[in-house]
mmCIF file of C-alpha atoms and ligand atoms in Angstrom:
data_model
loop_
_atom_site.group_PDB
_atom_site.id
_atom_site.type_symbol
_atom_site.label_atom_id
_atom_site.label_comp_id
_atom_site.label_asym_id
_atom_site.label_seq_id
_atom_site.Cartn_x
_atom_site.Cartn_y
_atom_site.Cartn_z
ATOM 1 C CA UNK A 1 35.098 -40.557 -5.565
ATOM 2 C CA UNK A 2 37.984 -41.775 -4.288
ATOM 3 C CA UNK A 3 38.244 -44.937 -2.280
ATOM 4 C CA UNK A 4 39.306 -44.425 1.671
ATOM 5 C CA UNK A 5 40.016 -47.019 4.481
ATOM 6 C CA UNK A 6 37.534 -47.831 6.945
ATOM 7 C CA UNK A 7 36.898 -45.551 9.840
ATOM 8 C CA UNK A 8 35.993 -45.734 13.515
ATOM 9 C CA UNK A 9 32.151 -45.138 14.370
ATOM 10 C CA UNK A 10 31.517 -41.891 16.060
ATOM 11 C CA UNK A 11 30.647 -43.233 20.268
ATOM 12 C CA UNK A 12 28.010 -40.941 21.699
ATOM 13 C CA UNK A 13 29.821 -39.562 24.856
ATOM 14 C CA UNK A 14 29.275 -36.880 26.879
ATOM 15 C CA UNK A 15 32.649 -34.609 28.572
ATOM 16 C CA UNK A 16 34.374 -35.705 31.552
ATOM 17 C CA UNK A 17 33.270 -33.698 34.349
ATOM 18 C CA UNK A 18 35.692 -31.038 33.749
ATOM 19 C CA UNK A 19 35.884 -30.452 30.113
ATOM 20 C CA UNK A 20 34.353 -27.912 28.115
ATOM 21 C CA UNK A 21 33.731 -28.225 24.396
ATOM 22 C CA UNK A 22 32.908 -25.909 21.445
ATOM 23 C CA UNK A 23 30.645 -27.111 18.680
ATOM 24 C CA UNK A 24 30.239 -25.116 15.486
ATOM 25 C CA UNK A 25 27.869 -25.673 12.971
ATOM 26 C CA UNK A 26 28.528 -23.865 10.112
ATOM 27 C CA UNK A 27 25.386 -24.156 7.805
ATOM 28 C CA UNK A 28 24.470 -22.352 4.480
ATOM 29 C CA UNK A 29 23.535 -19.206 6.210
ATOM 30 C CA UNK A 30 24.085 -19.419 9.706
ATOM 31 C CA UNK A 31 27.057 -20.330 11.570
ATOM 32 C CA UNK A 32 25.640 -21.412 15.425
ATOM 33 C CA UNK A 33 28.322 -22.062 17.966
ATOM 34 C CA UNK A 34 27.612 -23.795 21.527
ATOM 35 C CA UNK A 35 30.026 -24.282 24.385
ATOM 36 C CA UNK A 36 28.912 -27.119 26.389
ATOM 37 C CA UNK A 37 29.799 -28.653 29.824
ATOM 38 C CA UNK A 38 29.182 -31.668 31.243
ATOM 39 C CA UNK A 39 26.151 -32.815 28.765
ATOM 40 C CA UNK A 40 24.327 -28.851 29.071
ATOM 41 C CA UNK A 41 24.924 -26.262 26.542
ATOM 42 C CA UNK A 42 26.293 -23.345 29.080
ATOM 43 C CA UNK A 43 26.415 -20.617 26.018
ATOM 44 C CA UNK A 44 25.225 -20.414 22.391
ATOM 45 C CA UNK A 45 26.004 -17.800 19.276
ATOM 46 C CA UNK A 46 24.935 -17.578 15.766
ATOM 47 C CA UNK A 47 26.844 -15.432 13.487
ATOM 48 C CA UNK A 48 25.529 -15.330 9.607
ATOM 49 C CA UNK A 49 27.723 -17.418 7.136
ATOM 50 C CA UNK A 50 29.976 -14.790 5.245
ATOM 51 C CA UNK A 51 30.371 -14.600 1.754
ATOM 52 C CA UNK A 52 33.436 -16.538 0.287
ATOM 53 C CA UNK A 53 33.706 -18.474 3.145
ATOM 54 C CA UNK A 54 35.443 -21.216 1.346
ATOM 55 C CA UNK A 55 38.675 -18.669 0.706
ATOM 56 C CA UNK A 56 38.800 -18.269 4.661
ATOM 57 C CA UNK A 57 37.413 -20.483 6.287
ATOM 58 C CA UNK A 58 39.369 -20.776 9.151
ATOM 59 C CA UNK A 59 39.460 -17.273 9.880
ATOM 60 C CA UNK A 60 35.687 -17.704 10.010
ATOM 61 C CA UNK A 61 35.364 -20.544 12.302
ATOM 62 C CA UNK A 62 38.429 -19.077 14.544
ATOM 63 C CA UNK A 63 36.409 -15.665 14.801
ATOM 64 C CA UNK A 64 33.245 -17.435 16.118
ATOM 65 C CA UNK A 65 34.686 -19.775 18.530
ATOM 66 C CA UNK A 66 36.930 -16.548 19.882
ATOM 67 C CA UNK A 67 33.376 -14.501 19.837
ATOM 68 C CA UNK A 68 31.778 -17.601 21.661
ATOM 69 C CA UNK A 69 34.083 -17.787 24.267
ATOM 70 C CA UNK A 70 33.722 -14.112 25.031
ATOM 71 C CA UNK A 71 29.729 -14.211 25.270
ATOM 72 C CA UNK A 72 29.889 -17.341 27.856
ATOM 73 C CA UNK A 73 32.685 -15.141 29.972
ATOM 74 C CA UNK A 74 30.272 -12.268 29.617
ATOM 75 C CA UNK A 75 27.728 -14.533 30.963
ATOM 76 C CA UNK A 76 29.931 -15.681 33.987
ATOM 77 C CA UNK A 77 31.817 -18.638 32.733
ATOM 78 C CA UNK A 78 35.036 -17.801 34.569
ATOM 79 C CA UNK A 79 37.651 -19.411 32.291
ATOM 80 C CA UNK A 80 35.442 -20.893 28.801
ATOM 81 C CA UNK A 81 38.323 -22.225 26.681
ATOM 82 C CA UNK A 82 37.714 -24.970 25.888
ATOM 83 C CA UNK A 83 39.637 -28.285 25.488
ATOM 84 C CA UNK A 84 38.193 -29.086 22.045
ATOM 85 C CA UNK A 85 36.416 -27.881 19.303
ATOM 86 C CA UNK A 86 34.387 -30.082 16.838
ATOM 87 C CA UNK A 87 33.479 -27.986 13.594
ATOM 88 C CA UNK A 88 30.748 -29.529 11.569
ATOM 89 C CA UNK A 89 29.676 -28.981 7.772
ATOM 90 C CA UNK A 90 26.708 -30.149 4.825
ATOM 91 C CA UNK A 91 27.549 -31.857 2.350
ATOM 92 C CA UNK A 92 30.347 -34.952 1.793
ATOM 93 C CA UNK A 93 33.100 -35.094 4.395
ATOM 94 C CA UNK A 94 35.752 -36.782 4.899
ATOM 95 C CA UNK A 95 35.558 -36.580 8.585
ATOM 96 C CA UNK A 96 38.890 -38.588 9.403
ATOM 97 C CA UNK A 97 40.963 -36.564 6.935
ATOM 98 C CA UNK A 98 39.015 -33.644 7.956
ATOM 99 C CA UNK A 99 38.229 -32.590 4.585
ATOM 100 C CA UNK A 100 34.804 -31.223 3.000
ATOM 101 C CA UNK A 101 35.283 -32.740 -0.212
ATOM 102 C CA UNK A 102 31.779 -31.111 -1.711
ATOM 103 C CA UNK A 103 29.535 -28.601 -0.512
ATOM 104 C CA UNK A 104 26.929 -27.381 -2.920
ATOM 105 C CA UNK A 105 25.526 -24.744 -0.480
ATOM 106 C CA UNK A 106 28.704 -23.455 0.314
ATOM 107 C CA UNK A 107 31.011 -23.944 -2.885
ATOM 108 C CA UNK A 108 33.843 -25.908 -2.040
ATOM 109 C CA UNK A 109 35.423 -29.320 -3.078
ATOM 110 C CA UNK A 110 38.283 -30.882 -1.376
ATOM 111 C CA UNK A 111 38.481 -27.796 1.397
ATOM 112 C CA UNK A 112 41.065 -28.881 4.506
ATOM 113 C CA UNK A 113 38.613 -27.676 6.998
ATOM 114 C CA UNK A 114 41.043 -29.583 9.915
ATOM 115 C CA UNK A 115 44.338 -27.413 8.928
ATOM 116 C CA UNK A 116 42.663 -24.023 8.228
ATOM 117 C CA UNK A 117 41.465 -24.982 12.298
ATOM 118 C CA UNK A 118 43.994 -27.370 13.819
ATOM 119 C CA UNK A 119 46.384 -24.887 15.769
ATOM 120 C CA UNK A 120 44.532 -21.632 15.542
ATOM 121 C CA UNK A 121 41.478 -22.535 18.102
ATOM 122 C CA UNK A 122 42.401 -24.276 22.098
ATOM 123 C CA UNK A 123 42.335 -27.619 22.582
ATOM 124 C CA UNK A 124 41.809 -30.754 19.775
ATOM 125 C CA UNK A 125 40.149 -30.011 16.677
ATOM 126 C CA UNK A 126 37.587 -32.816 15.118
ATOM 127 C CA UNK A 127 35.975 -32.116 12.226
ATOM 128 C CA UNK A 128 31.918 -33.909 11.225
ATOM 129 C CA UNK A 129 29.158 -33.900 9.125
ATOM 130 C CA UNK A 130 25.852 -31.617 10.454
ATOM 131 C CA UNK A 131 23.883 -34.667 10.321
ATOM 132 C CA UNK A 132 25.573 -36.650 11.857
ATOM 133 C CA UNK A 133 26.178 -34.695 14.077
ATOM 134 C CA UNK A 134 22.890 -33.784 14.595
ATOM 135 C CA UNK A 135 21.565 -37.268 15.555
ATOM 136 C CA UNK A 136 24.372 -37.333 18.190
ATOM 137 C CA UNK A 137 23.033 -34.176 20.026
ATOM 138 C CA UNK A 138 19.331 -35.741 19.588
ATOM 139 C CA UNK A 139 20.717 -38.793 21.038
ATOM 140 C CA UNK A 140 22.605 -37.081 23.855
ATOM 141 C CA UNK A 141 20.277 -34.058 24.734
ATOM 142 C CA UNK A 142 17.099 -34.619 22.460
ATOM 143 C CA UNK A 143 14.247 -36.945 21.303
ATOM 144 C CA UNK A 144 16.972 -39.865 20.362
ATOM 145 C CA UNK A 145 17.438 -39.787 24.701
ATOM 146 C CA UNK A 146 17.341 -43.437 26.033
ATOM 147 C CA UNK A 147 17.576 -45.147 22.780
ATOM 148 C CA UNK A 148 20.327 -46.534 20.552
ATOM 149 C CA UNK A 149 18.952 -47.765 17.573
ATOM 150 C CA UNK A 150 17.871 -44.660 15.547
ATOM 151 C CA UNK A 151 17.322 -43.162 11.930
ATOM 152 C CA UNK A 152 17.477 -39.353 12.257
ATOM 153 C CA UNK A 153 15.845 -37.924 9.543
ATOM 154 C CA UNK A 154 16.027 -34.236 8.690
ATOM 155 C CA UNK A 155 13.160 -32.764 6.399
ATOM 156 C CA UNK A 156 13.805 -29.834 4.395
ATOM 157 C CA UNK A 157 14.794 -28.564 1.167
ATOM 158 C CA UNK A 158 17.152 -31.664 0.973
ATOM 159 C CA UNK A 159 16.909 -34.819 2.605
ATOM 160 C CA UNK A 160 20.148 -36.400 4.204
ATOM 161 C CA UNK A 161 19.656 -39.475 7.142
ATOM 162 C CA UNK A 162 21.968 -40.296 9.242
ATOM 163 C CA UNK A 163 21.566 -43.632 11.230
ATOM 164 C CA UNK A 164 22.355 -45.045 14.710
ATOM 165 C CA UNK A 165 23.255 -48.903 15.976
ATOM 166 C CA UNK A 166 23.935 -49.951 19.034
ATOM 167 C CA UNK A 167 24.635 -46.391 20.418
ATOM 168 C CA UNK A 168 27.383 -45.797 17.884
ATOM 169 C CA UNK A 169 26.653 -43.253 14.540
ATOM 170 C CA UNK A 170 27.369 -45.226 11.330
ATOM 171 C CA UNK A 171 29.723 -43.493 9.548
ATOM 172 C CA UNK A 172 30.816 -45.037 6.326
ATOM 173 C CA UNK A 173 32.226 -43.578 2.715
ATOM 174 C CA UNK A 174 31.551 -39.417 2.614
ATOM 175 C CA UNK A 175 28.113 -40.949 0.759
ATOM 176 C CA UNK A 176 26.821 -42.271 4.073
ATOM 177 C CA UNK A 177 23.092 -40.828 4.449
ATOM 178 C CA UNK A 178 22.546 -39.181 1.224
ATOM 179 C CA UNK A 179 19.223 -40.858 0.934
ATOM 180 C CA UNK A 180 17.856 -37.437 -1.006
ATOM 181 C CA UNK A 181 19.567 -38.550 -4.389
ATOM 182 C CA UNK A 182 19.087 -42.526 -4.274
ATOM 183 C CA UNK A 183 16.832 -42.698 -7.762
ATOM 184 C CA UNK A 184 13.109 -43.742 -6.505
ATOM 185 C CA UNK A 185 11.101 -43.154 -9.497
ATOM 186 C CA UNK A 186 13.233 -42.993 -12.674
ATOM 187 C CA UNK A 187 10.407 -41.250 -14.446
ATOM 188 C CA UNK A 188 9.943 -38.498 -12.142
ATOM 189 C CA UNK A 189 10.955 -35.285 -12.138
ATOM 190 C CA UNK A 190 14.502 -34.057 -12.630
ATOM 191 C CA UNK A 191 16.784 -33.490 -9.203
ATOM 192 C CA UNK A 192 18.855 -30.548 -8.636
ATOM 193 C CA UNK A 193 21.735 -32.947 -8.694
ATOM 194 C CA UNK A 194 21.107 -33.625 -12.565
ATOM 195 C CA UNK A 195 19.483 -36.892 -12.128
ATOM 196 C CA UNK A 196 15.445 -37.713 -12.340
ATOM 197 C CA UNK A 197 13.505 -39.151 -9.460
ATOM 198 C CA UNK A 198 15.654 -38.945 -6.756
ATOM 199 C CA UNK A 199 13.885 -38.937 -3.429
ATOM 200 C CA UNK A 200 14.003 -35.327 -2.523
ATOM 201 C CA UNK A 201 12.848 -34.116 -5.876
ATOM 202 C CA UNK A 202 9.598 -36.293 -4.828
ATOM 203 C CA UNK A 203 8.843 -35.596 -0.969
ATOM 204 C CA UNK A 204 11.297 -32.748 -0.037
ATOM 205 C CA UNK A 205 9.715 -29.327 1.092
ATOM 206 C CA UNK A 206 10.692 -28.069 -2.285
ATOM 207 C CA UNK A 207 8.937 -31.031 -4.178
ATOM 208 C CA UNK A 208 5.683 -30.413 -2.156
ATOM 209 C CA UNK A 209 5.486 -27.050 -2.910
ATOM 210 C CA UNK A 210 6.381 -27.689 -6.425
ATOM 211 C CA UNK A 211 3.582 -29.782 -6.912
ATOM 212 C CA UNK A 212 1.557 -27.004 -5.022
ATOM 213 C CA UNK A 213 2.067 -24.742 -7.439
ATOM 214 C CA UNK A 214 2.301 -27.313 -9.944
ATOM 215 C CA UNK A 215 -1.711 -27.353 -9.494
ATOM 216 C CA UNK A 216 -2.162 -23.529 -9.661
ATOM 217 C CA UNK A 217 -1.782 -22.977 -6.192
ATOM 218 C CA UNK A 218 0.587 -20.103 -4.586
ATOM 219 C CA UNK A 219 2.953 -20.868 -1.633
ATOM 220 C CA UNK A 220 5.372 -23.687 0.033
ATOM 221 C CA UNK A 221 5.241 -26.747 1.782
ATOM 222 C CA UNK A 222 4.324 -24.631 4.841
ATOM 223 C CA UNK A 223 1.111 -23.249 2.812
ATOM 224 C CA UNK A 224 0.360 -26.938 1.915
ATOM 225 C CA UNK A 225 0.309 -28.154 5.318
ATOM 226 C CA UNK A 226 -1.907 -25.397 6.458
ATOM 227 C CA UNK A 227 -4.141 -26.285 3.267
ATOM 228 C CA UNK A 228 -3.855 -29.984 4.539
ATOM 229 C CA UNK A 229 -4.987 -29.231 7.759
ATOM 230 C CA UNK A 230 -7.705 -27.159 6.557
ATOM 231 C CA UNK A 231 -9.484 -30.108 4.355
ATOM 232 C CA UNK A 232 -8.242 -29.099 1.209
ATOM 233 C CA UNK A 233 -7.783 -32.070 -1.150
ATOM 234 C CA UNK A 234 -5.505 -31.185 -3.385
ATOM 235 C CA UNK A 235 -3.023 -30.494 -0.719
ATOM 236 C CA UNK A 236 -4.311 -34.049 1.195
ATOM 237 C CA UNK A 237 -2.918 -35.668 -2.127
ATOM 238 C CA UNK A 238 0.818 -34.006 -2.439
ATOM 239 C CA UNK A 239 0.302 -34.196 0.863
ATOM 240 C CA UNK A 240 -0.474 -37.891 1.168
ATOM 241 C CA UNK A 241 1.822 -38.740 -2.120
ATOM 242 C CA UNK A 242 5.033 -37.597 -0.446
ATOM 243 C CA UNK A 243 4.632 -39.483 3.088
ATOM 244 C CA UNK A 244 4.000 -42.415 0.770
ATOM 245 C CA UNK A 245 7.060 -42.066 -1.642
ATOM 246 C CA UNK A 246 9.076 -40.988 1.972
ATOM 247 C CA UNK A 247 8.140 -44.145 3.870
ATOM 248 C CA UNK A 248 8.930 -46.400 1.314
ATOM 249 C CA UNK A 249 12.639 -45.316 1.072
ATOM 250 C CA UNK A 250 12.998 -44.950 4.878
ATOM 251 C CA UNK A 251 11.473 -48.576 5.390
ATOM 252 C CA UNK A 252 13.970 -50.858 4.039
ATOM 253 C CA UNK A 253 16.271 -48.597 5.825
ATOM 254 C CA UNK A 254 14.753 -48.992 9.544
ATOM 255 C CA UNK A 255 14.280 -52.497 8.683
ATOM 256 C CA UNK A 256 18.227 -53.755 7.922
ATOM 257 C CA UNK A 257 19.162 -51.213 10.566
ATOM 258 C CA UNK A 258 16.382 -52.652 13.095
ATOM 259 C CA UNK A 259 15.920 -49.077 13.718
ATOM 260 C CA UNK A 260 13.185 -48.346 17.354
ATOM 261 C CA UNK A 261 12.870 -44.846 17.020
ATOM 262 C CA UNK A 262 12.865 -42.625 13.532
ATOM 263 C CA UNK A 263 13.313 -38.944 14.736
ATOM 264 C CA UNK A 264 12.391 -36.338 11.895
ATOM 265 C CA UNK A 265 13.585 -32.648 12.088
ATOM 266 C CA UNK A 266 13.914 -30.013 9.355
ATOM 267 C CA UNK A 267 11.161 -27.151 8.239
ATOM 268 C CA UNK A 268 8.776 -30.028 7.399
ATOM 269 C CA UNK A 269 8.829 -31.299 11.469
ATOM 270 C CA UNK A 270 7.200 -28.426 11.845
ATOM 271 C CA UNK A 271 3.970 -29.648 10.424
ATOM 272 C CA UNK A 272 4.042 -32.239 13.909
ATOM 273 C CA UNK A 273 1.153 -34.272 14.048
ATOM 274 C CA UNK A 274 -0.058 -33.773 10.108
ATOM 275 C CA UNK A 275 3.481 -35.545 9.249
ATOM 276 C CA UNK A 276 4.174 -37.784 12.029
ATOM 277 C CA UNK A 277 0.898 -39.711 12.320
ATOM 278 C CA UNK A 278 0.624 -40.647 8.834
ATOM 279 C CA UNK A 279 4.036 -41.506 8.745
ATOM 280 C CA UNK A 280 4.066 -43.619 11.532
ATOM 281 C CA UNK A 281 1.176 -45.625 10.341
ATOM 282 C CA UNK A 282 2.682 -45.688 7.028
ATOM 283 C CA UNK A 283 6.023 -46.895 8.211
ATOM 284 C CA UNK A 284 4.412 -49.617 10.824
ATOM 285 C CA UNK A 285 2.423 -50.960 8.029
ATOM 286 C CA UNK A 286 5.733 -51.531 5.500
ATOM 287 C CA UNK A 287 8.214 -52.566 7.703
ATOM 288 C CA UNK A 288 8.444 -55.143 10.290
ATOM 289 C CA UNK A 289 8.170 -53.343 13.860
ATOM 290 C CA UNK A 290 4.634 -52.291 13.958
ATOM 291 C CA UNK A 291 5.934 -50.539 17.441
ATOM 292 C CA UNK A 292 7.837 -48.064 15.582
ATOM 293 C CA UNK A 293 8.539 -44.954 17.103
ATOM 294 C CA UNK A 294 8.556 -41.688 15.076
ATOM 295 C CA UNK A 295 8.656 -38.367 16.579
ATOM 296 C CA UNK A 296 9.553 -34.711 16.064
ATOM 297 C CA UNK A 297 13.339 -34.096 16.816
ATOM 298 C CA UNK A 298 13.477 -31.570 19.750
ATOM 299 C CA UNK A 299 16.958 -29.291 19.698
ATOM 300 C CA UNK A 300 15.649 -27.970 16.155
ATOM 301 C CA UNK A 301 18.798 -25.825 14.729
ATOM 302 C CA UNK A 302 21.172 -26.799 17.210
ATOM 303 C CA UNK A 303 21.314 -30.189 17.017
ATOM 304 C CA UNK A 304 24.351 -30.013 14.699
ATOM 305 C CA UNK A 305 26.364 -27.664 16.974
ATOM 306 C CA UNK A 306 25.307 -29.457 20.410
ATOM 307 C CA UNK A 307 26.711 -32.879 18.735
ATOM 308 C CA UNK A 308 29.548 -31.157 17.421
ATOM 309 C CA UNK A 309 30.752 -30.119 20.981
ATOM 310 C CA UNK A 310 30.839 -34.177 21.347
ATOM 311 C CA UNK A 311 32.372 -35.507 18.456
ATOM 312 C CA UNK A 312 35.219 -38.111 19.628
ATOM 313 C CA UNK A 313 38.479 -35.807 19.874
ATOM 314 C CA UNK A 314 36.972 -32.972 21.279
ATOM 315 C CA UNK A 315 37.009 -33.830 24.561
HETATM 316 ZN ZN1 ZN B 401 19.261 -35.921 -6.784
#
């Protein structure tokens, strides 16, 4: 990975009173688009993520913004263009160059996602990463509300973080959050990325229901929750195992960050209470704030495209 010079944190900002914004999200199978005004999402789309989107891209991302703007005017927007669109991707970004540099999910490396945009959408064109994103649309219209020091931690599949201080999203190298592949237990089992142990190949959605099935059981993490919730104690224990291996990565993380609030999101959220109890207490009793707040993100799938719409440069 190449070596790049610093860059400016992301500010959480809403509009000026007049502005409109687009945010896209373009996820693995979904592409959701929002056109926001003044801090309130005033229209929303989702399109499904084409095949080869990599070899036209910004065809892709100009036809949804175009489609986006036509559903708000259909709605009663009388002029929606916008004066900025942020576009937002998985994976490692470069979002200063504007570049996706690796996307598993969607199969490119090095993609200009800024010039297949720049020019071909109105307004300024800013380019992020979902997650990052994502914690700047809790923080501006979700569960991060009110509070500036924040780890935003989606659960699913994968596990990527994205962190908050002092108001401002930390951005560093494209690496920044990619808490799902730091090594936790070099003798556990191997990683979709090639290595063994890394933290999402022990607590992720698809670990849990791994380990499910691992112990003759049938179903997901969804199954095991239900099973949890039902008494059953071989779900309590992959179950209990991956809130322990979970909170031990995310405390030394909440504790150099002085993180107040942890807001998770992702499939696993969806469990509420069965997740975020036991990993509040667990996280209270590791770190050093035993006032910890942890609780269930609240804009679900559009978190990403609502923080999009207010990446700096879009507005
Ligand atoms: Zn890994």
């Amino acid at each position: 990975m190449s070596t790049r010079g610093s860059t400016p944190p992301q500010e959480s900002r809403a509009p000026g009173a007049a502005d409109l914004a687009v945010g896209v999200d373009v996820g693995g199978t979904r592409i959701k688009t929002v056109l926001v005004q003044r801090g309130s999402v005033i229209a929303r789309d989702v399109q499904p993520t084409p095949e080869g989107l990599a070899s036209r891209f910004g065809d892709v991302v100009v036809g949804c913004v175009e489609r986006l703007i036509s559903v708000a005017e259909g709605e009663g927007v009388a002029d929606a263009t916008p004066s900025g669109v942020g576009v937002v991707v998985p994976g490692l970004v470069d979002e200063r160059a504007g570049v996706g540099e690796w996307s598993a999910n969607l199969g490119w490396r090095d993609l200009d996602l800024l010039g297949a945009v720049r020019g071909r959408v109105p307004g300024r064109v800013a380019v992020g990463h979902d997650v990052r994103a994502g914690l700047l649309g809790e923080h501006l219209l979700g569960a991060a509300r009110g509070v500036d020091d924040v780890l935003f931690v989606p659960l699913g599949t994968g596990i990527a973080v994205a962190l908050m201080t002092g108001g401002r999203v930390v951005r560093g190298s494209s690496w920044s959050g990619e808490l799902g592949h730091v090594v936790v237990d070099p003798s556990g089992p191997r990683c979709g990325c090639g290595r063994t142990g890394c933290l999402e190949a022990l607590t992720g959605a698809g670990a849990v229901g791994r380990r499910w099935r691992e112990a003759g059981r049938e179903g997901d993490a969804r199954t095991v929750a239900e099973a949890v919730a039902a008494g059953d104690a071989v779900a309590q224990r992959i179950w209990s195992d991956a809130i322990d291996v979970l909170s031990g990565a995310l405390a030394p993380v909440v504790a150099s960050a002085g993180t107040r609030r942890v807001v998770v999101g992702g499939g696993m959220a969806e469990a509420g209470a069965l997740l975020l109890d036991p990993l509040r207490t667990a996280l209270r009793l590791r770190g050093p704030d035993d006032a910890l707040e942890v609780v269930r993100a609240e804009l679900g799938d559009w978190a990403g495209a609502i923080g999009a719409a207010h990446l700096p440069g879009t507005a």
